[in-house]
Coordinates of C-alpha atoms in Angstrom, one line a residue:
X1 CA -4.2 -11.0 -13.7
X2 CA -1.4 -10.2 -11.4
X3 CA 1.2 -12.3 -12.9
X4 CA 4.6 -10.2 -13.6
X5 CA 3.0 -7.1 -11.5
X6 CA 6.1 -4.8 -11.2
X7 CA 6.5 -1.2 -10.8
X8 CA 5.0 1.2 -8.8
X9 CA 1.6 0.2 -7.4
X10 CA 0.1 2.9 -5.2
X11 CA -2.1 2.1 -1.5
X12 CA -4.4 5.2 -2.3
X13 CA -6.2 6.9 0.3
X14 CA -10.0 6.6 0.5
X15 CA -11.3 10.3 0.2
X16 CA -13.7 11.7 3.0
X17 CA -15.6 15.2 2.8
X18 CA -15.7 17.5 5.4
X19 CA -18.6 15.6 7.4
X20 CA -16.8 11.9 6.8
X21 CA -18.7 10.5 4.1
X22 CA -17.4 9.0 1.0
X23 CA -16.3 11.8 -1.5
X24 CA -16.9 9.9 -4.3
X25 CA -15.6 12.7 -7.3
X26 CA -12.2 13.0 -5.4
X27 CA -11.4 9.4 -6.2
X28 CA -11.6 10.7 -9.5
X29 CA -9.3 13.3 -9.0
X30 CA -7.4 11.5 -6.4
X31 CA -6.8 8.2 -9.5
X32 CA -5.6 10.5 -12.1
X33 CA -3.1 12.6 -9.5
X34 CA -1.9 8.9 -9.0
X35 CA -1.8 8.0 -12.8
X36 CA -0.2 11.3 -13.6
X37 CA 2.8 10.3 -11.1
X38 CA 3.4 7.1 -12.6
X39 CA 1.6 4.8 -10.7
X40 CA 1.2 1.2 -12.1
X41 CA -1.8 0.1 -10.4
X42 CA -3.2 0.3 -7.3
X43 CA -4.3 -1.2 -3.7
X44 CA -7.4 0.0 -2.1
X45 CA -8.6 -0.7 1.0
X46 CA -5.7 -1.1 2.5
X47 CA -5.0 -0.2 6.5
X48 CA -3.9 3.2 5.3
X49 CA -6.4 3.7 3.1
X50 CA -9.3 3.1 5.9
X51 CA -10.8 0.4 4.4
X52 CA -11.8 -1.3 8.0
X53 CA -13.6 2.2 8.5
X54 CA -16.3 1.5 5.5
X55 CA -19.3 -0.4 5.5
X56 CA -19.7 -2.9 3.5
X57 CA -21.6 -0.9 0.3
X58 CA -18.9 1.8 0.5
X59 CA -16.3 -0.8 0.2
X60 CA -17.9 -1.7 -3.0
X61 CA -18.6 1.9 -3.9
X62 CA -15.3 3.2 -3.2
X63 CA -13.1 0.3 -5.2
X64 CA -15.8 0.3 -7.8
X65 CA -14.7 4.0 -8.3
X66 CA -11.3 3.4 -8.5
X67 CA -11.3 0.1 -11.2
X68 CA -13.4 2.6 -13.1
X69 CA -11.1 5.6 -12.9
X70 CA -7.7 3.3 -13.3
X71 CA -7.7 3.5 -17.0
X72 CA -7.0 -0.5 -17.4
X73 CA -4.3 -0.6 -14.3
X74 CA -4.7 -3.0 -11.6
X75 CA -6.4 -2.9 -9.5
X76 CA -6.6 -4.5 -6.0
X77 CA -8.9 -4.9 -3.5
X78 CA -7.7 -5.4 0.3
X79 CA -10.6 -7.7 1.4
X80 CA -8.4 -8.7 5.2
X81 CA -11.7 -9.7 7.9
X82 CA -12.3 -11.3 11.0
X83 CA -15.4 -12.3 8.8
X84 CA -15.1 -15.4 6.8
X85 CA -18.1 -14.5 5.3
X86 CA -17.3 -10.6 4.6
X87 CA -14.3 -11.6 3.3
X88 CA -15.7 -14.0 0.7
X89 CA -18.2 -11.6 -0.3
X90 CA -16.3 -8.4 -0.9
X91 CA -13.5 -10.7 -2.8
X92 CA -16.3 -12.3 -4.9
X93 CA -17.8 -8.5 -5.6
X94 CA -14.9 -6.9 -6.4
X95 CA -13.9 -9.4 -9.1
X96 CA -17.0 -9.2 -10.4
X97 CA -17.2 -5.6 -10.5
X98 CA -13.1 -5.3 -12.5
X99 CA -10.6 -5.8 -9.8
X100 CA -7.5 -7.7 -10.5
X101 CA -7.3 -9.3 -7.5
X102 CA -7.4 -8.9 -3.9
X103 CA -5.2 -8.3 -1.2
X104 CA -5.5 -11.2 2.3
X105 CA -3.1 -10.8 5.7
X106 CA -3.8 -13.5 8.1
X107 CA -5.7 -12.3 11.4
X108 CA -5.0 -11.6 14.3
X109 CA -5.2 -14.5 16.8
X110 CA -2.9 -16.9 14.4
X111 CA 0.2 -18.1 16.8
X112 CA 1.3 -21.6 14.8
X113 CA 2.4 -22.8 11.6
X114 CA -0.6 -25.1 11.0
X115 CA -3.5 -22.5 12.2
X116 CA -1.6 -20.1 9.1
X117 CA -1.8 -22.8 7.0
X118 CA -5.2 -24.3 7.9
X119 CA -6.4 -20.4 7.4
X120 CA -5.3 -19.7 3.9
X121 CA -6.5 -23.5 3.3
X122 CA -9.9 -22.5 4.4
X123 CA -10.2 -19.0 2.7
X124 CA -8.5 -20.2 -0.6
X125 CA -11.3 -23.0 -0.5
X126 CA -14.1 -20.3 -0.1
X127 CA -12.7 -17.8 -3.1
X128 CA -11.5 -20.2 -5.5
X129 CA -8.8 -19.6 -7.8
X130 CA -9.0 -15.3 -7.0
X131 CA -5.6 -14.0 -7.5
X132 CA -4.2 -12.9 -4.2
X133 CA -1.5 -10.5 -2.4
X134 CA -0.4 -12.0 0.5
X135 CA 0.3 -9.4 3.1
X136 CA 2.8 -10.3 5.6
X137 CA 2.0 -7.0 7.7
X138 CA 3.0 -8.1 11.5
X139 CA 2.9 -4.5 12.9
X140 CA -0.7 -4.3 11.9
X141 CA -2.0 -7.8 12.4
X142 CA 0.3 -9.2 15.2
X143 CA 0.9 -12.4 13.2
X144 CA 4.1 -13.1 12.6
X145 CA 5.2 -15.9 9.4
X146 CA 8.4 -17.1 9.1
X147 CA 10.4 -17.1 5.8
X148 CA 9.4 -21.2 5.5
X149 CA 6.1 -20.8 6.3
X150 CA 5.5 -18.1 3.7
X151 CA 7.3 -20.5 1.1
X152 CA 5.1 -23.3 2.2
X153 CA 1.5 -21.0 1.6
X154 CA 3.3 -20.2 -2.0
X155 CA 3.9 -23.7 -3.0
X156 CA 0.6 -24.7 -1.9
X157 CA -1.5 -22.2 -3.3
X158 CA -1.2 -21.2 -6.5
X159 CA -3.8 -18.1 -5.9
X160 CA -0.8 -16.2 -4.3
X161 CA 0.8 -13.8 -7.2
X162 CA 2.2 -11.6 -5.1
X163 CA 3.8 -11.0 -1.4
X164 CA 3.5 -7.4 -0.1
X165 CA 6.6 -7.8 2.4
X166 CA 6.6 -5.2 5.5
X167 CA 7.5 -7.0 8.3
X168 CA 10.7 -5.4 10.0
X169 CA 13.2 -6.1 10.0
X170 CA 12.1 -6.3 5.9
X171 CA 15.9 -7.0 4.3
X172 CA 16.8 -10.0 5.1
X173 CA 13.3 -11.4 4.8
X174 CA 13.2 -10.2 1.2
X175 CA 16.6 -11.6 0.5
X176 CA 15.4 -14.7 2.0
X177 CA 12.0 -15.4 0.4
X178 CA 14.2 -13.9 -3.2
X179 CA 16.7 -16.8 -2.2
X180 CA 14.0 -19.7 -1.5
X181 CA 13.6 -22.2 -3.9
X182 CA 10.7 -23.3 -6.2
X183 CA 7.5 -20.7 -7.7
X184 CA 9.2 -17.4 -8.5
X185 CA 6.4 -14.7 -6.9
X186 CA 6.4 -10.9 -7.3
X187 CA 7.9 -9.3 -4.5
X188 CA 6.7 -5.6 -3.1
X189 CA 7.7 -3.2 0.0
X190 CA 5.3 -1.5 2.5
X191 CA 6.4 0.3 5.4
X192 CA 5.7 3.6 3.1
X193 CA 8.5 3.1 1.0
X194 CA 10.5 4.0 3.7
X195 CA 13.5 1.7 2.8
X196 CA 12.6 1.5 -1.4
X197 CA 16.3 1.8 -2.8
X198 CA 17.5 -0.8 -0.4
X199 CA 14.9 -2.8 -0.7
X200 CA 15.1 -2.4 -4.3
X201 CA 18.8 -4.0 -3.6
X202 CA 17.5 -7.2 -2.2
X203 CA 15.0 -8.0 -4.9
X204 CA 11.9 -6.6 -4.7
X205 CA 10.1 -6.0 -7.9
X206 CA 8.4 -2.6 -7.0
X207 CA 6.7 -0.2 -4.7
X208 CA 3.4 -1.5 -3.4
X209 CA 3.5 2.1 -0.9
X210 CA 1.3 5.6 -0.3
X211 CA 3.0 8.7 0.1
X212 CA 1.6 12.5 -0.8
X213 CA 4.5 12.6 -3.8
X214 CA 3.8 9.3 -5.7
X215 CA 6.3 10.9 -8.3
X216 CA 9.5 9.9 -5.9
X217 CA 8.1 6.2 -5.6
X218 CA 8.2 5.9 -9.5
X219 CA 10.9 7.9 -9.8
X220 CA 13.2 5.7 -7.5
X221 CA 12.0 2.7 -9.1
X222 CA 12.9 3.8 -12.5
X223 CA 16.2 5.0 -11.5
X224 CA 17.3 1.7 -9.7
X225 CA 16.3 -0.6 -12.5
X226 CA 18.0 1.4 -15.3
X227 CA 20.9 0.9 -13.1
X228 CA 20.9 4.2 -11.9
X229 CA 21.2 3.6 -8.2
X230 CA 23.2 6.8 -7.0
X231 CA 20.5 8.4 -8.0
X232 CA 17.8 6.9 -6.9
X233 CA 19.5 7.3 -3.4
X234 CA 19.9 10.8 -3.9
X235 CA 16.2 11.2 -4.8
X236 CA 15.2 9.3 -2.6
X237 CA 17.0 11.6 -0.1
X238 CA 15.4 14.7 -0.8
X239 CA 11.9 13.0 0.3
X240 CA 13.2 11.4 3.0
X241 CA 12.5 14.3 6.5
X242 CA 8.8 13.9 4.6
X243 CA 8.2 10.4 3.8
X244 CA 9.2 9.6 7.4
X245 CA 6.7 12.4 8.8
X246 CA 3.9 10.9 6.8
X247 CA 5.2 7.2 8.3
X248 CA 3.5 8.0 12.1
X249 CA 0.7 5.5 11.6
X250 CA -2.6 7.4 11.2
X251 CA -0.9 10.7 12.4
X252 CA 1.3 10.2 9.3
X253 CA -2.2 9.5 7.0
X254 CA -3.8 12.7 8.7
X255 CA -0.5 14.7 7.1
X256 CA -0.6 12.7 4.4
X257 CA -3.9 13.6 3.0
X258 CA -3.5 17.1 3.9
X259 CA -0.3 17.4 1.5
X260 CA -2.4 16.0 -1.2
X261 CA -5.2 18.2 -0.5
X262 CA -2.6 21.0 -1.0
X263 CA -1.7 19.6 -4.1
X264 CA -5.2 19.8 -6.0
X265 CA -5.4 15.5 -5.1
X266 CA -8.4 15.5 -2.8
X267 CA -10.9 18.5 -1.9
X268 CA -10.5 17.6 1.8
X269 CA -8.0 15.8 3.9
X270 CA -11.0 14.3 6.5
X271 CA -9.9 11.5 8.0
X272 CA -12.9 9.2 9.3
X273 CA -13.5 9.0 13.2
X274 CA -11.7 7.6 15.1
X275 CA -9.0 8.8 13.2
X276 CA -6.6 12.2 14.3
X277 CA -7.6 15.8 13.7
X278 CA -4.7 17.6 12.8
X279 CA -3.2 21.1 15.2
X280 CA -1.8 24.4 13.9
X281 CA 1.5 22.5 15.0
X282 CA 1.1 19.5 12.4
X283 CA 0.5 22.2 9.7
X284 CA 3.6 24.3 10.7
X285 CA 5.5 21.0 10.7
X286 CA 3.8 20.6 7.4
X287 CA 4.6 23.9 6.0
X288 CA 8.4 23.2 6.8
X289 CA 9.4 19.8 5.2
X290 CA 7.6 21.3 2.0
X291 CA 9.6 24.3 2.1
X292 CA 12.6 22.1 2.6
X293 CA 11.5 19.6 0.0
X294 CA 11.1 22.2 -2.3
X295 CA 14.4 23.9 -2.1
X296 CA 16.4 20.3 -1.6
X297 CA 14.4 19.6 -5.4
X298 CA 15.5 22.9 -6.8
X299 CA 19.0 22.9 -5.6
X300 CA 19.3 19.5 -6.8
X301 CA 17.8 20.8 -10.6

């Protein structure tokens, strides 16, 4: 179900109301924001997206919501636990409830080449043949996997449709697993897109980012593959003071959500405790890239 994934698959934001629960109708809203801005599918879940802040039922709820809303897109699932068991059971449930696959990073605690391995052997023995993005996310997990050891895990198991590369440095890693020989793999970028046309250079196939203005991440994409790629650095430009503000780890999620509230996404941009309340300083800051955004876009027209 994830073979030839390509394009620009968004890591949406799990909506919260103004007490921290769940705002179920804003996924709605939130999806079809998305869909109008050219996503190609979708990751939910994810770190950004809070997913290790949900019980388990509002894990289920909350991607249930989405498959529903996501018009046929895929759809996938970030199912990443210390919990053998929790894992299994939120990749089993989310299949079963529409998802395309699911999304695995290796936890944290891994140091060798064989514990990697002997991990993946494990859970790909517990979940069966469940298409899987393999998340090589060191900033986040503290596991780092070299270029071989990745190739090895993709050789071996044929569950693995996709990488989502953000380690950094990410280039020559992409260029590296693009170069390696044997099973060709899609190929996506994290970091928030913050490198897109370059990485687009080196071989990715897509996106597989959040940002408040999912229109740039399709936008770039589309430029670079029609051979565009002045242009896609020059759009890409314009976002840039922005996309980097919204790349401060949950800071950058806080000012995330409250852009998209702004733009009629989400009715509030709560994030869920512990997670950063934003100051009167943040909004100014806020207030500023837009008005710069917004003026680079027109003067660009």
């Amino acid at each position: 179900m994830l073979d030839g994934l390509s394009g620009s698959v968004i890591i949406a934001q799990t909506p919260f109301d103004d007490r921290g629960s769940v705002d179920l109708a804003s996924i709605d809203t939130l999806t079809d924001f998305y869909l109008k801005h050219g996503a190609n599918g979708f990751v939910v879940l994810g770190v950004s997206g809070e997913g290790g802040k949900l019980t388990p039922q509002e894990a289920l709820d909350v991607s249930s919501r989405f498959i529903a809303r996501a018009t046929g897109k895929p759809v996938i699932v970030g199912v990443s636990n210390s919990s053998s068991a929790q894992l299994k059971m939120l990749a089993g449930e989310a299949m079963d409830r529409g998802a395309s696959g699911v999304m695995i990073a290796p936890p944290s605690g891994i140091r060798t080449e064989e514990e990697l391995f002997g991990y993946f052997s494990a859970v790909f023995e517990m979940i069966g043949d469940i298409p899987v993005v393999l998340q090589d996310f060191p900033g986040s997990t503290g596991v780092w996997m070299s270029v071989p050891s990745m190739l090895r895990l993709i050789e071996t198991f044929r569950q693995i449709k996709v990488v989502k590369e953000e380690d950094i440095p990410s280039l020559e890693k992409i260029s590296k697993l693009r170069a390696g020989q044997g099973r060709r793999v899609t190929i996506m970028t994290g970091n928030n897109g913050l490198y897109l046309p370059y990485e687009m250079a080196r071989g990715i196939d897509g996106p597989m980012a959040g940002f408040s203005h999912p229109e740039m991440l399709s936008s770039v994409y589309r430029l670079h593959t029609e051979g565009q790629i002045e242009a896609a650095h020059d759009l890409f430009g314009h976002y840039l003071p922005l996309l980097d503000y919204e790349a401060q780890g949950f800071w950058g999620v806080a000012a995330r959500k409250e852009v998209m509230r702004r733009r009629g996404a989400i009715r509030h941009a709560t994030m869920r405790r512990p997670g950063p309340s934003l100051s009167g300083q943040h909004l100014a800051e806020i207030d500023l890239l837009l008005r710069r955004l917004d003026r680079a876009l027109t003067a660009s027209a």
